[in-house]
Coordinates of C-alpha atoms in Angstrom, one line a residue:
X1 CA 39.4 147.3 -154.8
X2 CA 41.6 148.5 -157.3
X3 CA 40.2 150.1 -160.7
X4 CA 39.7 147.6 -163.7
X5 CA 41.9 148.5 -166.9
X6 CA 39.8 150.9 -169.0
X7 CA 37.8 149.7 -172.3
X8 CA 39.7 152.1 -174.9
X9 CA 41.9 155.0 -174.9
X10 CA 39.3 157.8 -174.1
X11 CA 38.0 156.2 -171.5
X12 CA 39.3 158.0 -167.9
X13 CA 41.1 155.9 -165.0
X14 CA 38.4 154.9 -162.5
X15 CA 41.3 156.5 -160.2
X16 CA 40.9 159.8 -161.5
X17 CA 37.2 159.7 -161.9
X18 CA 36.9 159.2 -158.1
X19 CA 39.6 162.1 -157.0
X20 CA 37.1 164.3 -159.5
X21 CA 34.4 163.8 -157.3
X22 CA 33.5 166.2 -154.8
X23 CA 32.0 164.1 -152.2
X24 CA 34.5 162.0 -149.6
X25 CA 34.8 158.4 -150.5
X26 CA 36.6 155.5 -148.1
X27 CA 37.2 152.0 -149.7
X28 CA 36.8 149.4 -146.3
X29 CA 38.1 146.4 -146.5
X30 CA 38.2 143.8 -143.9
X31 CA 38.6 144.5 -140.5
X32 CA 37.6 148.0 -141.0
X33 CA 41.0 148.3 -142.7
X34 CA 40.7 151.6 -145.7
X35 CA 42.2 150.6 -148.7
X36 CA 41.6 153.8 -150.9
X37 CA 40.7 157.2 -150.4
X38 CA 40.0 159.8 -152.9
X39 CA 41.6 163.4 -152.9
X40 CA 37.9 164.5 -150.5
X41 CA 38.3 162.3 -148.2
X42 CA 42.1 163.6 -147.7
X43 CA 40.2 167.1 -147.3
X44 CA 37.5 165.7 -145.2
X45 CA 39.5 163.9 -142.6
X46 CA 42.2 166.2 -142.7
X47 CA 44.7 163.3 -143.4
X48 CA 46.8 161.9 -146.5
X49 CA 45.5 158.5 -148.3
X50 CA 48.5 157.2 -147.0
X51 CA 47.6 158.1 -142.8
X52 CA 44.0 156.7 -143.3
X53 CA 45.8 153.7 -145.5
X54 CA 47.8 153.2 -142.4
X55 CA 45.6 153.7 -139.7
X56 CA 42.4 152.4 -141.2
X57 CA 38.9 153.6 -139.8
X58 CA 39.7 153.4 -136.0
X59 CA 42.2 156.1 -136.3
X60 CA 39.2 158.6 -138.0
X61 CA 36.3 157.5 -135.8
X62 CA 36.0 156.3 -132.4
X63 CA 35.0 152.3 -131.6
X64 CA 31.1 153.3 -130.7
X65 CA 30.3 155.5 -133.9
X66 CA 26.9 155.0 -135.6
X67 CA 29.6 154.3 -138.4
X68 CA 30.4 150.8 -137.6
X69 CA 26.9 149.6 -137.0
X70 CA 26.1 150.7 -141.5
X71 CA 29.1 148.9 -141.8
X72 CA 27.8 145.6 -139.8
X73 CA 24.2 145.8 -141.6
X74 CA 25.8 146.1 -145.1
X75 CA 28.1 143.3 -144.4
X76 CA 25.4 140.8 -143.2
X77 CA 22.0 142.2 -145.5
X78 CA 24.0 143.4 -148.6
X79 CA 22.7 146.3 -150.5
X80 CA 23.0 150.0 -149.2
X81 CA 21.6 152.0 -146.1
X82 CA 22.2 155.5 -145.4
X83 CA 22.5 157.4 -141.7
X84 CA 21.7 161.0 -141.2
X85 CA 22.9 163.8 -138.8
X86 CA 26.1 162.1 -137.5
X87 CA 28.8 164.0 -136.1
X88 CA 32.4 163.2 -137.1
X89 CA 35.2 164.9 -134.8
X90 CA 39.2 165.1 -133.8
X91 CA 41.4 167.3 -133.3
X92 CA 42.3 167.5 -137.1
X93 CA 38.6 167.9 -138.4
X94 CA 35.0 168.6 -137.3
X95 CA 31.5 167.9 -139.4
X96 CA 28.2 168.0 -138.0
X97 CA 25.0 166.8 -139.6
X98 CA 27.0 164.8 -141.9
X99 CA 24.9 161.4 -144.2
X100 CA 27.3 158.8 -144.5
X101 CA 25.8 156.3 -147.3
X102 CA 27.5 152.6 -146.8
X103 CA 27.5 150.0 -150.2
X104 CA 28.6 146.8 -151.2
X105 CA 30.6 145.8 -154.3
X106 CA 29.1 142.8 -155.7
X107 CA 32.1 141.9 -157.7
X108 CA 34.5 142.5 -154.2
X109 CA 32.2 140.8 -151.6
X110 CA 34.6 142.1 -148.6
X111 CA 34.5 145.5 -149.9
X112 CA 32.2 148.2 -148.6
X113 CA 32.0 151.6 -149.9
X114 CA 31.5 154.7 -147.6
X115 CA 30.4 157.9 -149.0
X116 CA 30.5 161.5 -146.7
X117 CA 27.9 163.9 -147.8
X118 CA 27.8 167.1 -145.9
X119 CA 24.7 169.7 -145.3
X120 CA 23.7 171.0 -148.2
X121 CA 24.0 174.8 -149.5
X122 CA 20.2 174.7 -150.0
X123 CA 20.2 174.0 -146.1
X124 CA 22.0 177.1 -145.1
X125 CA 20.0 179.4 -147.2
X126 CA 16.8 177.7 -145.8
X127 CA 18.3 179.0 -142.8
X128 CA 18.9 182.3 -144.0
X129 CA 15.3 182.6 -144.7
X130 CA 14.1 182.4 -141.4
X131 CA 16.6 184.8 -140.0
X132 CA 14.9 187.1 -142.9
X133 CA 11.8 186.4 -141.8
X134 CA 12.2 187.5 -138.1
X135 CA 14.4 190.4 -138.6
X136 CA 11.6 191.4 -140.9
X137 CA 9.3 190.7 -138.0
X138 CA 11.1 193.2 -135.6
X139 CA 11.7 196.1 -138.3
X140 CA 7.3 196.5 -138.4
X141 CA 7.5 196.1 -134.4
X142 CA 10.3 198.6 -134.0
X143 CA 7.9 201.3 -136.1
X144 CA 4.9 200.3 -133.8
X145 CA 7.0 201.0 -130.9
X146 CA 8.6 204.0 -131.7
X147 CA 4.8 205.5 -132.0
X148 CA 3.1 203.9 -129.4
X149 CA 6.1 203.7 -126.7
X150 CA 8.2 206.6 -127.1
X151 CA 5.9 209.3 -126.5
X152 CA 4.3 207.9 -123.3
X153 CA 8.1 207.2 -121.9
X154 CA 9.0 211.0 -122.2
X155 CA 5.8 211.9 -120.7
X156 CA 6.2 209.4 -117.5
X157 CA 9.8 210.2 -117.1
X158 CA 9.1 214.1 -117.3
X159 CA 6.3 213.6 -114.8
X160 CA 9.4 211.2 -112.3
X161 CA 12.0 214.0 -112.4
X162 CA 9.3 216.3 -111.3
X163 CA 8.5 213.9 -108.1
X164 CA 12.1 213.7 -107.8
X165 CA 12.5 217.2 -106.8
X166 CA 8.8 217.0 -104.4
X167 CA 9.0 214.0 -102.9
X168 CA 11.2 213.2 -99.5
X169 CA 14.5 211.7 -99.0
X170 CA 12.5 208.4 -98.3
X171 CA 10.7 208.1 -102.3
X172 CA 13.8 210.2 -103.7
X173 CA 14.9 206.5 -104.7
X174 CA 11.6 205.6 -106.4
X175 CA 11.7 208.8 -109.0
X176 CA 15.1 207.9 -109.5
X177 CA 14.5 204.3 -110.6
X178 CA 11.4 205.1 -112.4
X179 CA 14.2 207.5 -114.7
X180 CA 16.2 204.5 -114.5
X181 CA 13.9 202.2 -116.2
X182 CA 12.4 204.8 -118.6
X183 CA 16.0 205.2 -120.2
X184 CA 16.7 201.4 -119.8
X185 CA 13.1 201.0 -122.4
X186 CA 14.2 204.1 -124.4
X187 CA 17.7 202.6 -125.4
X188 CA 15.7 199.3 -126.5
X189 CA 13.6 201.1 -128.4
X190 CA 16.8 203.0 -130.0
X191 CA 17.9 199.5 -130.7
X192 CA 14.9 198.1 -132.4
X193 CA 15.1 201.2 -134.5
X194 CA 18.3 200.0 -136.1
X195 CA 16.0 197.4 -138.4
X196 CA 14.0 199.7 -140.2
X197 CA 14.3 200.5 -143.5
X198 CA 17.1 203.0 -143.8
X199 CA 18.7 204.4 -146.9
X200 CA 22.1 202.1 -147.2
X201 CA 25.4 203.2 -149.3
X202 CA 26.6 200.4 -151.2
X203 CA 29.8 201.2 -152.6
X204 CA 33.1 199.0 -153.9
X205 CA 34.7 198.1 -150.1
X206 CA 38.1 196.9 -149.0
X207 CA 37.2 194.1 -146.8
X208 CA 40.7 194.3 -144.5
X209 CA 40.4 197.7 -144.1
X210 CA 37.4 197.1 -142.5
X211 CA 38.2 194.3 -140.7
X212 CA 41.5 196.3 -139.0
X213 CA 39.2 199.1 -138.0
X214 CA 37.5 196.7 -136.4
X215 CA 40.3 195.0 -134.8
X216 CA 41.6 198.6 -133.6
X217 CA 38.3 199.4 -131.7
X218 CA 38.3 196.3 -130.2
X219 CA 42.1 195.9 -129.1
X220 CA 41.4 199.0 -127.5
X221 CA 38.2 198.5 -126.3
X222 CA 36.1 195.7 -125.2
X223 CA 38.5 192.8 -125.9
X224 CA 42.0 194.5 -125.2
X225 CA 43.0 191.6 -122.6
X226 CA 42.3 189.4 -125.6
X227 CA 44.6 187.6 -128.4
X228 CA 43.1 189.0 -132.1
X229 CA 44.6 187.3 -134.8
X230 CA 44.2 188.2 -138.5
X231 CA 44.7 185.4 -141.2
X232 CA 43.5 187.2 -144.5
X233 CA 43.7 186.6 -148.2
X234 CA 45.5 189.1 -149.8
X235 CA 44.4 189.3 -152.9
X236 CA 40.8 188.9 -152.4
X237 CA 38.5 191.6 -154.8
X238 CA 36.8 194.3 -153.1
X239 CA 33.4 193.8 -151.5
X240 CA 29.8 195.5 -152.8
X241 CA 28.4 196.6 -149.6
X242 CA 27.9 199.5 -146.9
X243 CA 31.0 200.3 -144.6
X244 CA 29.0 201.1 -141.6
X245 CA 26.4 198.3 -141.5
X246 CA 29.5 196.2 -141.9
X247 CA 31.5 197.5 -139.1
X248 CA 28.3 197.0 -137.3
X249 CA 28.2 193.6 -138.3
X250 CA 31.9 192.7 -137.5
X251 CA 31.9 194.4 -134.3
X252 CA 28.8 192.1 -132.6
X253 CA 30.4 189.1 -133.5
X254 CA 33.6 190.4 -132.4
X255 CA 32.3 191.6 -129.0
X256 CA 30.5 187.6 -128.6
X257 CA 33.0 186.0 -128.9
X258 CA 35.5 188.5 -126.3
X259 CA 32.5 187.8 -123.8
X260 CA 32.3 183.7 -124.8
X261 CA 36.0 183.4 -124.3
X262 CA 35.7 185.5 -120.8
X263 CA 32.1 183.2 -119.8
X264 CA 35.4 180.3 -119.7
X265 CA 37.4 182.1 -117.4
X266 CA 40.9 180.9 -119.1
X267 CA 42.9 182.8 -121.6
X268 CA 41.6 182.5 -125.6
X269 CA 41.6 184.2 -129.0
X270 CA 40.0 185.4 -131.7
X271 CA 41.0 184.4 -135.4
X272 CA 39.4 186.5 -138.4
X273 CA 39.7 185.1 -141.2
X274 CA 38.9 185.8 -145.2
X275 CA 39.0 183.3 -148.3
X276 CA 37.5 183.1 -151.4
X277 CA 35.2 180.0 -151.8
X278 CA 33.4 179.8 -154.8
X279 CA 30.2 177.6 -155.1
X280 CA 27.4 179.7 -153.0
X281 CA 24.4 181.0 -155.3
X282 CA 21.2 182.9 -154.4
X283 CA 18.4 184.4 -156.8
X284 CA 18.0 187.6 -157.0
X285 CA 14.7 188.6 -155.5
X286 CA 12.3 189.6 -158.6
X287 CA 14.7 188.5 -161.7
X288 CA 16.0 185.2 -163.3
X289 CA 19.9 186.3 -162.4
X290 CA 22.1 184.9 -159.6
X291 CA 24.1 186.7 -156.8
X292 CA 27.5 184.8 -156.5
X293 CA 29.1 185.2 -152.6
X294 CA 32.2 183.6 -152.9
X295 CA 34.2 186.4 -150.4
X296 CA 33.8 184.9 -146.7
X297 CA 34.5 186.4 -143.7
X298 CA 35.3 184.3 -140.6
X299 CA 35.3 185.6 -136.9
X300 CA 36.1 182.7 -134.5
X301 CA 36.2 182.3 -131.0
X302 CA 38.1 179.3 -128.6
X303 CA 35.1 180.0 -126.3
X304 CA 32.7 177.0 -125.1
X305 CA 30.6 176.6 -127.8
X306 CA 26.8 177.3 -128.7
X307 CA 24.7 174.8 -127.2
X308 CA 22.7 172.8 -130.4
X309 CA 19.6 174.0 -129.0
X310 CA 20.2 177.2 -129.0
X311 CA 22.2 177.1 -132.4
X312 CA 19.2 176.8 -134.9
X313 CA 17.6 180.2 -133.3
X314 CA 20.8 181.7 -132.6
X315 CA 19.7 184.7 -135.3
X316 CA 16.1 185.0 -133.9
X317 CA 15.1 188.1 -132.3
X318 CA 15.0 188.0 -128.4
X319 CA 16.8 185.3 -128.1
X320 CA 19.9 185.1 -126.5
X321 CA 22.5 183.1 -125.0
X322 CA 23.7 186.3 -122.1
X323 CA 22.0 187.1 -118.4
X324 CA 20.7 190.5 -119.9
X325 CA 21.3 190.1 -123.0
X326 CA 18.7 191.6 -125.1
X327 CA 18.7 189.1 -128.0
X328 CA 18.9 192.1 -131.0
X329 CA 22.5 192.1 -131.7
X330 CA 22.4 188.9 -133.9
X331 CA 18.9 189.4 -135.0
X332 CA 20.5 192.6 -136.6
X333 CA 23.6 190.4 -138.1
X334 CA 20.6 188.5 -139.5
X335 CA 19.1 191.7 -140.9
X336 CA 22.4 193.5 -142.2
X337 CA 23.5 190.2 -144.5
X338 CA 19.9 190.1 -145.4
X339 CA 20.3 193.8 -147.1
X340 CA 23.5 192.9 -148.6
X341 CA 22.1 189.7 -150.1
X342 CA 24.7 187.9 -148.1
X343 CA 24.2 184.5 -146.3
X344 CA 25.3 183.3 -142.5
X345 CA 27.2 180.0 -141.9
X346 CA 27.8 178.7 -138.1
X347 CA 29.6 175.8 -137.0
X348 CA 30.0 175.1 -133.4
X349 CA 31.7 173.0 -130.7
X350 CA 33.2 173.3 -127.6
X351 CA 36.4 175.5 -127.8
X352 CA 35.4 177.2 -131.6
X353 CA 32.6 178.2 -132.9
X354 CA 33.0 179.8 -136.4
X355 CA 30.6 182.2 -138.2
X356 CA 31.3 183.0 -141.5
X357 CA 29.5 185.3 -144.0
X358 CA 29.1 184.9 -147.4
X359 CA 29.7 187.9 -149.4
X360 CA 28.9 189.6 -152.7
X361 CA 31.9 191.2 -154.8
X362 CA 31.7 194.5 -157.0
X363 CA 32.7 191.7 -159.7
X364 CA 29.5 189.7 -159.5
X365 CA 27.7 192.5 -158.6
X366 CA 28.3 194.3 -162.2
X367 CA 27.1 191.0 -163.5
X368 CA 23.6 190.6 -161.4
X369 CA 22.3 193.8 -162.4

């Protein structure tokens, strides 16, 4: 379908209208040919106009997508009919949860337009409620337990080491692996405590200055047999946020994905990434003002992937993905961007999985109040 001649001189080429829009749009023509693209669908697809032009839709989506069958309907009802959740992969590109809206032109009866429209903003930070909502959960049961669980375990364990040193040979073991156990509950608790309330320094931040100290401790720690590479925007502004929760933060996801490219026995990498990607919005709790987070950070992994039932609960408390894991390092991720206003992006499949957070600047920060 090519654009009709405009009605007057101010009127805007229907050309340029469609590159303006921000949603993907594929022109189909007859045997699933694609005879226009706007500048989204180059960005979606990961291809030029002229690639998709050339290849039409079996070079972007396999023979037996969901795609073909809106395509079908539209092409023997007419009118429009929309398909959530579909997945759209390849080497170049990968979107999950995608709607994909199929239309006929009534003036171009062998036309069929197909419109991409990814998960919404106002789905991650519907998300990033819930992972609010159950760190919250574990700072009051971290309190409880530091009352009601600490001060029996120092009493049981004193009592053990005394047995220790009465009993025989025989129950030696016993004492020993009540001690055992006592510390094993006393370092959970120390874990738990890490989501109370404490009393955080926000301060202007370098965000690559934190990331290398983080790349430094784990080169030479926990992932030294592994690739790290660093692809960072240089001129990025500084960040409004506390260094150490931050290192904190960096390091867990670091440290996942060194143990989900070792749970695939072959050689991997990790890729961290920063970019500035304006767009993401959240009220600020109690006022009518906004909190822009347009600084992201990106740590990903070439490990397996995280399985999509796990995915939506991947933040959760107690839940976790590892033999004897104890499901609290994420949960605190959860917590940390909670207290720095920040929001959690993850996209997975096998080979990457990508979690990005979404950051406040010093900028924006002066301008929230």
């Amino acid at each position: 379908m090519k654009p009709k001649a405009a009605h007057g001189a101010n009127q805007p080429d229907a050309a340029l209208v469609l590159d303006s829009l921000p949603v993907p749009v594929l022109e189909i023509g007859p045997q699933n040919t694609i005879l226009a693209a706007n500048m989204a669908a180059e960005e979606f697809f990961g291809m030029s106009r002229h690639q998709l032009r050339h290849g039409g839709l079996a070079e972007v989506v396999a023979q037996d997508h969901p795609v073909y069958l809106l395509l079908e309907h539209v092409r023997t009802r007419g009118g429009s009919v929309t398909e959530h959740e579909l997945l759209f992969s390849s080497p170049r590109f990968h979107h999950e949860s995608v709607s994909v809206q199929a239309a006929d032109v009534p003036d171009y009866p062998d036309i069929i337009l197909l419109t991409f429209h990814e998960p919404s903003a106002a789905r991650m930070l519907d998300q990033q409620l819930a992972y609010r909502s159950a760190a919250r959960s574990v700072s009051g049961l971290a309190a409880m337990l530091a009352h009601e669980v600490r001060n029996p375990l120092s009493g049981i364990k004193g009592a053990a080491q005394l047995l220790e040193q009465a009993v025989t040979d025989a129950d030696r073991d016993l004492a020993t692996l009540i001690c055992d156990e006592v510390d094993r509950i006393d370092a959970l608790v120390d874990r738990m405590g890490m989501f109370g309330e404490a009393q955080l320094d926000f301060r202007a931040l370098n965000i690559h200055r934190i990331l290398e100290h983080v790349r430094l401790l784990a080169s030479n720690g926990f992932a030294k047999d592994i690739k790290i590479v660093e692809r960072y925007d240089p001129s990025l502004p500084h960040v409004w946020g506390d260094r150490d929760r931050l290192v904190q933060v960096l390091l867990n996801l670091v440290k996942n994905a060194a143990e989900a490219i070792r749970n695939t026995g072959q050689d991997g990498e990790i890729t961290l990434l920063t970019s500035y990607r304006p767009g993401i919005r959240v009220a600020v709790p109690g006022t009518a003002q906004w909190r822009h987070l347009p600084l992201v950070v990106t740590v990903r992994d070439t490990g397996p992937g995280i399985s999509e039932t796990v995915r939506p609960h991947l933040f959760e408390p107690f839940v976790s993905t590892k033999v004897n894991g104890s499901g609290l390092g994420l949960a605190l991720v959860g917590k940390v961007m909670d207290d720095h206003g920040g929001v959690i992006e993850v996209e997975s499949r096998p080979g990457c999985t990508e979690i990005s957070l979404f950051l406040p600047i010093v900028d924006h920060m002066s301008h929230s109040g």
